[in-house]
Coordinates of C-alpha atoms in Angstrom, one line a residue:
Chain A
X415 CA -2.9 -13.5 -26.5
X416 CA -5.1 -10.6 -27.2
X417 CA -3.4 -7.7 -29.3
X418 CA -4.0 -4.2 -28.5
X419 CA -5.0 -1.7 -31.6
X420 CA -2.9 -1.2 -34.2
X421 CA -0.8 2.2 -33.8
X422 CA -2.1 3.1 -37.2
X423 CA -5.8 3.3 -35.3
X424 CA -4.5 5.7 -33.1
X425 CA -5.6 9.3 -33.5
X426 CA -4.7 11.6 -30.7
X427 CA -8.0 14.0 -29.4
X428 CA -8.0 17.6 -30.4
X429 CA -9.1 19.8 -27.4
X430 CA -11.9 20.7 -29.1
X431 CA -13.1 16.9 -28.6
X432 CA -12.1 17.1 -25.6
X433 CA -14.2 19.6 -24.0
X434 CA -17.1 17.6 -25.7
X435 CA -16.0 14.7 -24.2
X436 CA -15.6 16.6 -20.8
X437 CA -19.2 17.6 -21.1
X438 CA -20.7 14.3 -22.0
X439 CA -18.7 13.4 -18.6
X440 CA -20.6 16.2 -16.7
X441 CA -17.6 17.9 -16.4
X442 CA -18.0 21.8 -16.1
X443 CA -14.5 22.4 -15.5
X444 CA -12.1 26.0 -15.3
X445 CA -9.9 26.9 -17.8
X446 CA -7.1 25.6 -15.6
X447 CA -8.8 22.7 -14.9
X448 CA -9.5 22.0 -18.6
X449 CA -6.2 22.2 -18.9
X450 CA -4.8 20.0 -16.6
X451 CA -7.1 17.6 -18.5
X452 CA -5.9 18.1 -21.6
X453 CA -2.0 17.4 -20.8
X454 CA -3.4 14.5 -18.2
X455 CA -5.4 12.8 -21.7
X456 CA -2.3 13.0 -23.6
X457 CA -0.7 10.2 -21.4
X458 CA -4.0 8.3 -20.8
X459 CA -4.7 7.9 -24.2
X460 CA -1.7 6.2 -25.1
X461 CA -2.4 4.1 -22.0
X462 CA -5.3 2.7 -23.0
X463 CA -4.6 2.3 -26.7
X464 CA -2.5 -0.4 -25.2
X465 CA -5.0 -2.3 -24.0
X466 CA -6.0 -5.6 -26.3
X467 CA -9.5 -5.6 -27.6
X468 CA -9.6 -8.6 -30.1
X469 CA -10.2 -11.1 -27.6
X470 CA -12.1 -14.5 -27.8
X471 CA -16.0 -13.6 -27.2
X472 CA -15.8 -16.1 -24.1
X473 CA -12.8 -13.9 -22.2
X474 CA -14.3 -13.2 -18.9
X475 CA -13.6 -10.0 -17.3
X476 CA -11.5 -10.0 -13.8
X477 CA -14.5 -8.7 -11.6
X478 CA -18.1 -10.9 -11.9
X479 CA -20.8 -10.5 -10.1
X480 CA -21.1 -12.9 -6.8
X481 CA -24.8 -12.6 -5.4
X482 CA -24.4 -15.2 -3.5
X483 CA -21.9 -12.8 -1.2
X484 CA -23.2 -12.2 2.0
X485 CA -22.3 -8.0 2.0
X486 CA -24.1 -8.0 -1.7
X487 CA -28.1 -9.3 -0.1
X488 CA -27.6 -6.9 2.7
Chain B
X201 CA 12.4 -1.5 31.6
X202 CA 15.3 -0.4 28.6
X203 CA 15.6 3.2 27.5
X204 CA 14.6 2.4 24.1
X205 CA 11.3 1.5 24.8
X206 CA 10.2 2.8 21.5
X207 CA 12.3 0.8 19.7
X208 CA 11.5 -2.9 20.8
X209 CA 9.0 -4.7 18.9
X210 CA 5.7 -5.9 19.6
X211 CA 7.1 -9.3 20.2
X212 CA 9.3 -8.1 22.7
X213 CA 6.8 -5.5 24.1
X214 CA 3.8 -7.8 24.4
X215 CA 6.0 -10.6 26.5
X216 CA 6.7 -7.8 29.0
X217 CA 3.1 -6.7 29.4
X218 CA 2.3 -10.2 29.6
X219 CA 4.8 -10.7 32.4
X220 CA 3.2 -7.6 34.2
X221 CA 7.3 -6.1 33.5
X222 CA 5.9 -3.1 31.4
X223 CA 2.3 -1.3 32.0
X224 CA 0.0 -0.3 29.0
X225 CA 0.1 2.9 30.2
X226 CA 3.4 3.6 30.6
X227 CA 4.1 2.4 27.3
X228 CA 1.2 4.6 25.5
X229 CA 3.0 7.5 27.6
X230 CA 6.3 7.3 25.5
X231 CA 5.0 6.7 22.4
X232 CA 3.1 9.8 22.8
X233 CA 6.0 11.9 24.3
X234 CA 7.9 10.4 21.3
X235 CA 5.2 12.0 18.5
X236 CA 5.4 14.9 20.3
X237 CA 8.9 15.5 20.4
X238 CA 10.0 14.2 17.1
X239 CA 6.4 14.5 15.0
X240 CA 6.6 18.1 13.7
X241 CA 9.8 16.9 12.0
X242 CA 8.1 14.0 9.6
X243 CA 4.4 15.1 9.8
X244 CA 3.9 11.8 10.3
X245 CA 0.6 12.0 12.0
X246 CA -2.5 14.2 11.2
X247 CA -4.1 13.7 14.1
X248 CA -3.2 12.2 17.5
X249 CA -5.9 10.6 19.8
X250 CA -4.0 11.1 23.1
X251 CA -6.9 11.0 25.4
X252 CA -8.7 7.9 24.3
X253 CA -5.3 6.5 23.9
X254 CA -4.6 6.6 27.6
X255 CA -8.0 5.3 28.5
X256 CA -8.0 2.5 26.3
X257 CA -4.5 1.8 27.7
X258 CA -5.7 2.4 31.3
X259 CA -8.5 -0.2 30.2
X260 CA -5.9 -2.5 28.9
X261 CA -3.8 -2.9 32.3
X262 CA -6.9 -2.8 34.6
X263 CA -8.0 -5.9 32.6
X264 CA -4.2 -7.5 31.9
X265 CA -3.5 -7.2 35.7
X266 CA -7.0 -8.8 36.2
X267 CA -5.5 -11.8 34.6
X268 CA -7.8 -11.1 30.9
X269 CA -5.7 -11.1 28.7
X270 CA -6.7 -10.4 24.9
X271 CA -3.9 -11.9 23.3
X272 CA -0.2 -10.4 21.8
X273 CA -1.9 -7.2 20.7
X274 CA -3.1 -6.0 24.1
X275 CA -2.0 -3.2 25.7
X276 CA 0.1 -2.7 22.2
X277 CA -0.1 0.7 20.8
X278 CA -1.1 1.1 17.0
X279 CA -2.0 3.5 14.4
X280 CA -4.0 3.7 11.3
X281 CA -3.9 5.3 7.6
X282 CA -6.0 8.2 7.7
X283 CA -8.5 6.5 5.4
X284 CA -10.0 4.0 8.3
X285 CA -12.8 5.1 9.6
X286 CA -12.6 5.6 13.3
X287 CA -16.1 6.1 15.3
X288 CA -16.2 9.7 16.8
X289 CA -12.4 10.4 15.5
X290 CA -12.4 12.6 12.2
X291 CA -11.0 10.6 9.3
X292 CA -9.5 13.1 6.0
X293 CA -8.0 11.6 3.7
X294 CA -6.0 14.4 3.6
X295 CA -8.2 16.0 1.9
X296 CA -9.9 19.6 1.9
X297 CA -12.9 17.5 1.0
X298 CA -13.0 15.4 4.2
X299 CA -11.1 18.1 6.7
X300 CA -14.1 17.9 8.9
X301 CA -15.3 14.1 8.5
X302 CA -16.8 12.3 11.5
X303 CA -17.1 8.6 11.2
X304 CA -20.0 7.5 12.8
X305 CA -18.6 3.7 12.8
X306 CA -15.5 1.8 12.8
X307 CA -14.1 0.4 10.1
X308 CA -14.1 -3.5 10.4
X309 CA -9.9 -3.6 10.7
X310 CA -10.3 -0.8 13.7
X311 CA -12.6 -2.8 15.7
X312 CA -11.1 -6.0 15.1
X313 CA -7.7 -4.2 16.6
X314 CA -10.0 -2.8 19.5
X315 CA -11.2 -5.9 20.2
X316 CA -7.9 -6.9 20.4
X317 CA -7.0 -4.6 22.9
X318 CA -5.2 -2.4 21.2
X319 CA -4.6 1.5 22.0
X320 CA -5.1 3.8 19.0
X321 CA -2.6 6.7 19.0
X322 CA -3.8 8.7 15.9
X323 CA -4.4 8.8 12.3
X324 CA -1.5 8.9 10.0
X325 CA -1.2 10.9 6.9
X326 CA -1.6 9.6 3.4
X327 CA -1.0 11.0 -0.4
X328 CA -5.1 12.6 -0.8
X329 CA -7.2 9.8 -1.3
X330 CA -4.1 7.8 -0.9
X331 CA -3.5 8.6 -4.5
X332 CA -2.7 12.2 -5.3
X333 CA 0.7 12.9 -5.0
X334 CA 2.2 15.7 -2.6
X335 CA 0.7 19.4 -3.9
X336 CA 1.3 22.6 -3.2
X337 CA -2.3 23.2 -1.9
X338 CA -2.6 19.8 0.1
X339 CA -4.3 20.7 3.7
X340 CA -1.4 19.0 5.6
X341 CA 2.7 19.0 5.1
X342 CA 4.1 15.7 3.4
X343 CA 5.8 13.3 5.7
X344 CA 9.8 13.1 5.7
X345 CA 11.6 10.5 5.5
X346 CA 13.4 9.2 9.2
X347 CA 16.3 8.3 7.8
X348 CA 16.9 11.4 6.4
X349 CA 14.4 14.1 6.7
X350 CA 15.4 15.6 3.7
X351 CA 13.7 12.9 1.7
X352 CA 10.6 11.9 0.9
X353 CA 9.1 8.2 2.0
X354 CA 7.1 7.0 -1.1
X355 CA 3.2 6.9 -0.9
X356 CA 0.8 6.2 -0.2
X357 CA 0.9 5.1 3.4
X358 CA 3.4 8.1 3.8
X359 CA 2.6 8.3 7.5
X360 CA 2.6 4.8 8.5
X361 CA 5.9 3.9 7.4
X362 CA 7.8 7.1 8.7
X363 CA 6.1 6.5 12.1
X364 CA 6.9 2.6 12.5
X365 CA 10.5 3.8 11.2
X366 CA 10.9 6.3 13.6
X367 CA 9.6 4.6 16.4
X368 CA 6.8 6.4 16.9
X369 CA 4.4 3.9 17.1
X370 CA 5.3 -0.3 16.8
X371 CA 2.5 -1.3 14.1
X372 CA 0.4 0.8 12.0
X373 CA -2.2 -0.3 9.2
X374 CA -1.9 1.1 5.2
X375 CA -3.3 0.6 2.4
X376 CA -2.4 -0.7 -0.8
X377 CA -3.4 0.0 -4.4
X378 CA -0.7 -0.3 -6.7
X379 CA 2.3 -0.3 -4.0
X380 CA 1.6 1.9 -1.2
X381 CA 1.9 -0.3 1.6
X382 CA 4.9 -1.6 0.6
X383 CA 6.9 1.6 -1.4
X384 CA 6.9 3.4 1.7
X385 CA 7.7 0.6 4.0
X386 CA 10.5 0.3 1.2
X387 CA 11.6 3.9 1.4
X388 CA 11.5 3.8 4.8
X389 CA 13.6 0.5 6.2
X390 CA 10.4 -1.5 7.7
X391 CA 8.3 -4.1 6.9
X392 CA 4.7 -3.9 4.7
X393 CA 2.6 -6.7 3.8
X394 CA 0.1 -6.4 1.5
X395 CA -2.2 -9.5 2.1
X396 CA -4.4 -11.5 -0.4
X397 CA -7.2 -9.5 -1.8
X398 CA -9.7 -10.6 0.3
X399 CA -8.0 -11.6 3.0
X400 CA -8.5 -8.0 5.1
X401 CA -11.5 -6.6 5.0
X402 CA -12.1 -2.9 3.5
X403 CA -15.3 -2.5 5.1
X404 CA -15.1 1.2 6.7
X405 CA -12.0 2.3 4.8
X406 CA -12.1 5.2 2.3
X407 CA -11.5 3.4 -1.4
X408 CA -9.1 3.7 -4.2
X409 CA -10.0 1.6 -6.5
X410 CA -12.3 -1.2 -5.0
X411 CA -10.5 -4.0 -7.4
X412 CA -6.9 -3.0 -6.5
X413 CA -7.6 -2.2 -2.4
X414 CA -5.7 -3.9 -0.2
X415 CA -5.5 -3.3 3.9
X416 CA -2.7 -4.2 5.6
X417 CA 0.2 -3.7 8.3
X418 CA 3.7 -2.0 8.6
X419 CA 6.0 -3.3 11.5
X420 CA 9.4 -3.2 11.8
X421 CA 9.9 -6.8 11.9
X422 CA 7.8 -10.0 9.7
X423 CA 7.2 -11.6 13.3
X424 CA 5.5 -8.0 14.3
X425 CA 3.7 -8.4 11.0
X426 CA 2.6 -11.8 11.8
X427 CA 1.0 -11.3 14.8
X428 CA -1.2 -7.9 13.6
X429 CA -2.1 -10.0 11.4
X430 CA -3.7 -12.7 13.3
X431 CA -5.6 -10.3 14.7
X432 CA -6.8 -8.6 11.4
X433 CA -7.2 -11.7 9.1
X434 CA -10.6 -13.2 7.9
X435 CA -13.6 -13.3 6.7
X436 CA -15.7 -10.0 7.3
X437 CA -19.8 -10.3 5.8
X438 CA -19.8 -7.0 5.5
X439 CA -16.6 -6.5 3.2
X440 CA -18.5 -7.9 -0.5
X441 CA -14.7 -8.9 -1.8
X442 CA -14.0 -10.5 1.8
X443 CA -12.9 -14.1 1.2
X444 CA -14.1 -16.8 3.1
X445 CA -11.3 -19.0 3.5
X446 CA -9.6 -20.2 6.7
X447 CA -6.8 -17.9 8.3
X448 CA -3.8 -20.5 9.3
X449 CA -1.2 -19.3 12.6
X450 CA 0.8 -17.2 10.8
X451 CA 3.1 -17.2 13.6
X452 CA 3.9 -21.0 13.9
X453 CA 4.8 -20.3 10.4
X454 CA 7.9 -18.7 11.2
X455 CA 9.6 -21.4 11.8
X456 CA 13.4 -19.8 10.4
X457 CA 13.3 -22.4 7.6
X458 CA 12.6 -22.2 3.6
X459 CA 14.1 -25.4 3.0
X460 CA 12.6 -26.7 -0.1
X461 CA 11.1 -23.4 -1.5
X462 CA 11.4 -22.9 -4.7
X463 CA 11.8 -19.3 -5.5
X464 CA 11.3 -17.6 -9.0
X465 CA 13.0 -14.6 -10.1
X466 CA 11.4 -12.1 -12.7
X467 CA 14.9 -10.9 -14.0
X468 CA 13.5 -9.0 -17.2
X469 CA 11.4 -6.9 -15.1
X470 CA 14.2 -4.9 -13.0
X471 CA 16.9 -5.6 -15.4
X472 CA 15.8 -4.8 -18.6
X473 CA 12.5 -3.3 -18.7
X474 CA 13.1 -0.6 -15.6
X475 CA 16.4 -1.6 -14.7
X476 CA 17.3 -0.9 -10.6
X477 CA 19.9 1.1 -9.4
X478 CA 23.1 -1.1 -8.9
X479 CA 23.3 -0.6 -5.3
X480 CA 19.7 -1.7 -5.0
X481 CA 21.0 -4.8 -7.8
X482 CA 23.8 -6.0 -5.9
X483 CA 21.8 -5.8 -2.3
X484 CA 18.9 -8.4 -4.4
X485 CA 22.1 -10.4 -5.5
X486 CA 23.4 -11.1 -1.7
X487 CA 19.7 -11.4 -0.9
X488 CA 19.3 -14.5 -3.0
X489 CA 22.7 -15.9 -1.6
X490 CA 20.9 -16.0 2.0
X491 CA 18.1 -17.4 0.4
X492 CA 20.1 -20.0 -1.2
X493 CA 21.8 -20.6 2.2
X494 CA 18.6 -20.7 4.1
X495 CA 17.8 -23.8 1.5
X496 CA 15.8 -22.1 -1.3
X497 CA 16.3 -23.2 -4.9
X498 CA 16.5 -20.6 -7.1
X499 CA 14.9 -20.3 -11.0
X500 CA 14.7 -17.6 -13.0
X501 CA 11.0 -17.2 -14.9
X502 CA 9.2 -14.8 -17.1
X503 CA 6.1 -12.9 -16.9
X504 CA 4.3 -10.5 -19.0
X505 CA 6.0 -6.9 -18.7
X506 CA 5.3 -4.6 -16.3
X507 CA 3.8 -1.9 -18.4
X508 CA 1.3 -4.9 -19.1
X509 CA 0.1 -4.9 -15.7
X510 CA 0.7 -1.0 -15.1
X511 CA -2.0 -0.6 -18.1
X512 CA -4.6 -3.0 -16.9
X513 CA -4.4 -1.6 -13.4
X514 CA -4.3 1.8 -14.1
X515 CA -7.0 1.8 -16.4
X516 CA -9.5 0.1 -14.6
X517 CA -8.7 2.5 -11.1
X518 CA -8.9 5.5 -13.0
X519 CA -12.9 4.8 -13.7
X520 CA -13.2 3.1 -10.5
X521 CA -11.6 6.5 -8.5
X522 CA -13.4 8.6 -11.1
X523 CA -16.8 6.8 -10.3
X524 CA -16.0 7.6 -6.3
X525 CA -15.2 11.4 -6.8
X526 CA -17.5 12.1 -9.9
X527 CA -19.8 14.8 -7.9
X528 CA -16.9 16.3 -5.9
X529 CA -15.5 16.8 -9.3
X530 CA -18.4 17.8 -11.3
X531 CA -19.6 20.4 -7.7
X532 CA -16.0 21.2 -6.1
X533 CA -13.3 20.6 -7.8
X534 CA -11.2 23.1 -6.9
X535 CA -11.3 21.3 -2.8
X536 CA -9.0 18.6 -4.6
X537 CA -5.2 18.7 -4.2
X538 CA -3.6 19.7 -7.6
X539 CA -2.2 16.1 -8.2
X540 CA -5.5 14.3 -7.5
X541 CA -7.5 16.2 -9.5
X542 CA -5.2 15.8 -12.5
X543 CA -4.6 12.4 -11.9
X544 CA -8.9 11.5 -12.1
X545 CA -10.4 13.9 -14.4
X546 CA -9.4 11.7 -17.5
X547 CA -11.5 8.6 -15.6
X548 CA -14.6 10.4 -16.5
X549 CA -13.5 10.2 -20.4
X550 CA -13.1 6.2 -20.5
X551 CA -15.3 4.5 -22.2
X552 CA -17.1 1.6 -20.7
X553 CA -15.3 -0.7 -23.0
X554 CA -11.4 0.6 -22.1
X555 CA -12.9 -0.8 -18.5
X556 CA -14.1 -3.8 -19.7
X557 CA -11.4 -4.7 -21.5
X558 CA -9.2 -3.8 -19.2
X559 CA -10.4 -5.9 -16.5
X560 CA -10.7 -9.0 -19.2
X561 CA -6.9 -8.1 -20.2
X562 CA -6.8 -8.6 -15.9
X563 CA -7.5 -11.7 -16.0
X564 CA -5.1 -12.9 -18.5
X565 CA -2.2 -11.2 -16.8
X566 CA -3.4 -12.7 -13.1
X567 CA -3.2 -16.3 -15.2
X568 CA 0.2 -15.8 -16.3
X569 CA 1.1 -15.3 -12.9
X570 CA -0.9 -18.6 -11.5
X571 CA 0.6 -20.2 -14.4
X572 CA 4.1 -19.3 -12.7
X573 CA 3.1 -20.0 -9.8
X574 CA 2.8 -24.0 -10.8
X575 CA 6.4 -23.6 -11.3
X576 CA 7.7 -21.7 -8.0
X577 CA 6.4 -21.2 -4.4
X578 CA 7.8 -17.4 -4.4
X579 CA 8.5 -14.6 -6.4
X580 CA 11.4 -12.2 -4.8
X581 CA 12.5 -8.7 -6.8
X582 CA 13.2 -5.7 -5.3
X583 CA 10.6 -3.5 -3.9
X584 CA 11.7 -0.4 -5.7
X585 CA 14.3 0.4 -8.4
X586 CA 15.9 3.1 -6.0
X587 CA 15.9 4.5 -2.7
X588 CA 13.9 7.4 -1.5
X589 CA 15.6 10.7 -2.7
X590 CA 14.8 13.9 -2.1
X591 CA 11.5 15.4 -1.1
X592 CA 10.5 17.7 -3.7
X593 CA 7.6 18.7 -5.9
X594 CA 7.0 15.8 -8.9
X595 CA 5.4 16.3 -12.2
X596 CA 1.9 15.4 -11.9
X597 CA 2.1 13.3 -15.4
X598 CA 4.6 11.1 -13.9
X599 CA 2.2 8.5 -12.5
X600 CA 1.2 8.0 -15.9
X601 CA 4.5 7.7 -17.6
X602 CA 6.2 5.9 -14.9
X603 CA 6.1 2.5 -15.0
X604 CA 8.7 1.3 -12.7
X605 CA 6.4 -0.3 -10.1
X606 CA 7.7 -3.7 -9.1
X607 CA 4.5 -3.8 -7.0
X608 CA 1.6 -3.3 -9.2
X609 CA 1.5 -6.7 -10.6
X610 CA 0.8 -8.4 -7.1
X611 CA -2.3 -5.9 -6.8
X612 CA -3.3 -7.3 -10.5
X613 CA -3.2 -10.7 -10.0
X614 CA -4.1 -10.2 -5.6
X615 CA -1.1 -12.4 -4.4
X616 CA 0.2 -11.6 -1.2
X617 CA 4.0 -9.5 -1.3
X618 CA 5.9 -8.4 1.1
X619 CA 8.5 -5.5 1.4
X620 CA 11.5 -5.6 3.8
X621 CA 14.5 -3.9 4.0
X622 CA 17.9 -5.8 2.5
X623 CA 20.4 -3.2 3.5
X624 CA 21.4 0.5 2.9
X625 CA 22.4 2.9 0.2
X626 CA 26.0 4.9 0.7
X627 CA 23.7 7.4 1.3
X628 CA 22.7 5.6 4.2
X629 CA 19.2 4.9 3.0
X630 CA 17.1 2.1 3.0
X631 CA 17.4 -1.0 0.2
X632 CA 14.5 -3.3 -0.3
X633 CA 13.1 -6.8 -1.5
X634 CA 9.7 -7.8 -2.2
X635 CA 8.6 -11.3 -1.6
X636 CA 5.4 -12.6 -3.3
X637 CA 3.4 -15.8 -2.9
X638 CA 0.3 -17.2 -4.0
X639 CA -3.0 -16.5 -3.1
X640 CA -4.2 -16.5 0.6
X641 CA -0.1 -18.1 1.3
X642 CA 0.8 -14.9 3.3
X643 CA 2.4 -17.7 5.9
X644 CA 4.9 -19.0 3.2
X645 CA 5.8 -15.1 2.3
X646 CA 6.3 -14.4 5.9
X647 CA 7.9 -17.4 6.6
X648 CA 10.7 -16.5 3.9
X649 CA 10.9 -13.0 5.0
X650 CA 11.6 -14.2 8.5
X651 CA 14.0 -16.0 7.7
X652 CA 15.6 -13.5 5.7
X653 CA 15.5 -11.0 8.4
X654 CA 17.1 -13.1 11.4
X655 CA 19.9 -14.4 8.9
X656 CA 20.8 -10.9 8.5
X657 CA 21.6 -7.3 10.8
X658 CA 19.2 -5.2 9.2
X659 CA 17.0 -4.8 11.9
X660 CA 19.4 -3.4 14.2
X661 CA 19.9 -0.6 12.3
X662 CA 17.4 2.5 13.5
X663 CA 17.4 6.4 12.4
X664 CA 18.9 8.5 15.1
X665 CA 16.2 11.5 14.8
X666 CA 16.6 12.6 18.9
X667 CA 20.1 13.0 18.2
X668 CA 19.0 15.2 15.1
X669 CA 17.0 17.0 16.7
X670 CA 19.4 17.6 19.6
X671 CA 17.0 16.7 22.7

């Protein structure tokens, strides 16, 4: 099974990266909005420092692309 | 015709129209006199589409006493999520965003339920988006829980559950993401089924996340559930994760018998890693013993933990629901509810790679559950580790730090699962149990849940909300 990154590898995001992060997203956002990012990130980050990354190069992702699908030629 | 009206099912009500014992009309009549007297108790509806309801239902007689009948939903009254678009009938979300939005077209499940001769009563309320959490500054009250309207009914599908629980309509369609068809079926005593993906088309209906999205029905009973979804089932071209695989009878399924079925049980998830409540334990415990008696084997088996699946799914809707809101957010963002808003800011920080490898981490944690799925026919748990308590502002954060969702994993790996209640709380709220199967075997998770239901009184149980409300 793939392993997620090593906890060691995990460095939180100051809110100064944030709000460069924010603005690479196109995010122009309030104070109070930047906020409520901030705290939201704190949670997320964690999340997907979870996720496994050192997988076998032939791991296929859960969602491919199906041309063939009738709704896709329309 | 009984008093209760309201409170027979779609089984029972679609026999009497059939006979010519009970008109359309009549019917769409109570259920609106119902909403109106009870409705402003549970905000259980956002809007309610009186006038086309008793044309289509005046339309429905003129043709059942003709002799044309459409089949078991005709002349049946229904309701839908307010995320389906309805031609001509505003459609919000409830969202500021969408307060005003006109469909011009039906989604695919609407007009597959017209066609079917069903009367639409209204449009139900959802969390915004059907993910945002009740806020302060949401457009519309939340919906209250029947059974005590002091509570709150779980989410998404808010609305549709309250309303099939209160008897306010007899089927409604939800939508299901991570849970919320079948947490607020749970919370609220009835029956959700969240189908295959790819089994219901989500052509027309407002998205989530496009790789979690499933649409699908809340009844009261699994025979109820059955026969919307005969109606709803199948193949849809214009739907680009529609499957194209044959929909059986899913109501010569029920045939009252899981003799034979092997039935797995996923004990680490609510025992260990978010243990249920013990009420909510010792109602799964005398679940399994009917099982047992209605000839199931029973096996325990292990899967990967749920925070596993929580991970994977959350991180691949938060840049899929970013991706759908990015220029409301970047334009309006202060239209959005406070718990939206917080909850899909952070989806425009992911990298392409957390997606990437979140949906590759997907498709390991859908194998494990195949792999199971070798082993047993079903997977039964609880639907939720407790019952609906009281309605009251939530932390925003706690959608990220809670990962108690017995649900999520069957929107991961796009079985079928199905809540129903299994009894009720001292409090006198409802308990639940979540039935799984595999892919496109909806029949073999009804047929279980059918079983279930006639082998015990559940379903004679009903909130008494005209006595609370003293009419």
């Amino acid at each position: 099974l793939a392993k997620p990154i090593s906890s060691s590898r995990f460095v939180p995001a100051s809110r100064e990266e944030l709000a460069v992060m924010a603005k690479r997203a196109g995010l122009d956002l309030s104070p109070e909005h930047f906020d409520q990012l901030c705290d939201a990130w704190k949670h997320v980050e964690q999340m997907i420092a979870r996720i496994p990354r050192d997988r076998p190069r032939l791991d296929e992702p859960a969602q491919t692309f199906a041309p063939w699908k009738e709704g896709l030629s329309d | 015709v009984t008093s209760e009206l309201h409170f027979l099912t779609i089984a029972q009500l679609s026999e009497l129209i059939a006979a010519k014992q009970l008109s359309p009309v009549e019917l769409t009549e109570r259920f609106l006199a119902r909403i109106d007297l009870l409705d402003d108790r549970l905000h259980s509806f956002i809007t309610v589409t009186a006038e086309g309801a008793l044309r289509q239902a005046k339309e429905a007689e003129a043709e059942i006493m003709a002799g044309r009948s459409r089949g078991r939903m005709h002349g049946i009254p229904f309701a839908l999520k307010d995320i389906y678009n309805t031609a001509g009938i505003r459609t919000t979300a409830s969202s500021r965003l969408l307060i005003n939005n006109v469909p011009t077209y039906n989604a695919t499940v609407t007009s597959r339920l017209y066609d079917a001769g069903a009367i639409l009563l209204g449009k139900n309320t959802t969390w915004e988006f059907t993910h945002g959490q009740p806020s302060r500054n949401d457009p519309f009250p939340p919906t209250r829980n029947p059974w005590n309207t002091a509570n709150h009914t779980e989410g998404s599908s808010t609305g549709s559950a309250a309303a099939v629980a209160a008897g306010l309509v007899p089927a409604t369609m939800g939508s299901d993401t991570g849970g919320s068809i079948r947490e607020p079926a749970a919370a609220c005593g009835v029956v959700g089924l969240k189908p295959t993906y790819g089994r219901v088309s989500r052509y027309g209906v407002l998205p989530n996340s496009f790789s979690h999205d499933h649409c699908g029905p809340i009844t009261w009973t699994v025979e109820d559930c059955a026969i919307v979804m005969s109606v709803i089932a199948g193949f849809d071209p214009l739907c680009t994760s529609s499957a194209d695989v044959p929909v059986p009878n899913y109501l010569s399924a029920l045939t009252g018998s899981i003799a034979g079925h092997r039935v797995g049980i996923v004990r680490d998830w609510f025992e260990i890693e978010a243990p249920a409540t013990d009420e909510m334990l010792v109602a799964f415990e005398e679940s399994l013993m009917i099982l047992r008696e209605l000839g199931a084997s029973i096996r325990d088996v292990i899967l990967p933990p749920l925070q596993d699946y929580q991970d994977a799914k959350k991180t691949i809707a938060m840049a899929e629901l970013f991706s759908i809101h990015a220029t409301d957010l970047r334009t309006r963002a202060h239209l959005f509810g406070d718990s939206l808003r917080y909850l899909i800011l952070c989806g425009g920080l992911l990298r392409a790679e957390d997606y990437v490898q979140a949906t590759r981490w997907r498709q390991e944690l859908a194998s494990a559950m195949r792999v199971v799925f070798r082993e047993v026919d079903l997977l039964v748990l609880p639907t939720m580790s407790s019952p609906a308590g009281k309605l009251e502002e939530i932390p925003h954060e706690s959608f990220l730090t809670d990962t108690r969702a017995y649900t999520t994993p069957f929107n991961v790996s796009g079985c079928p699962a199905l809540s129903l209640c299994n009894g009720f709380s001292t409090s006198g709220m409802p308990l639940s149990l979540q039935i799984a199967g595999r892919p496109f075997e909806e029949a073999t998770v009804m047929r279980a849940g059918d079983a279930y239901e006639k082998a015990t009184p559940w379903r004679k149980c009903r909130p008494n909300l005209v006595e609370e409300v003293g009419a």
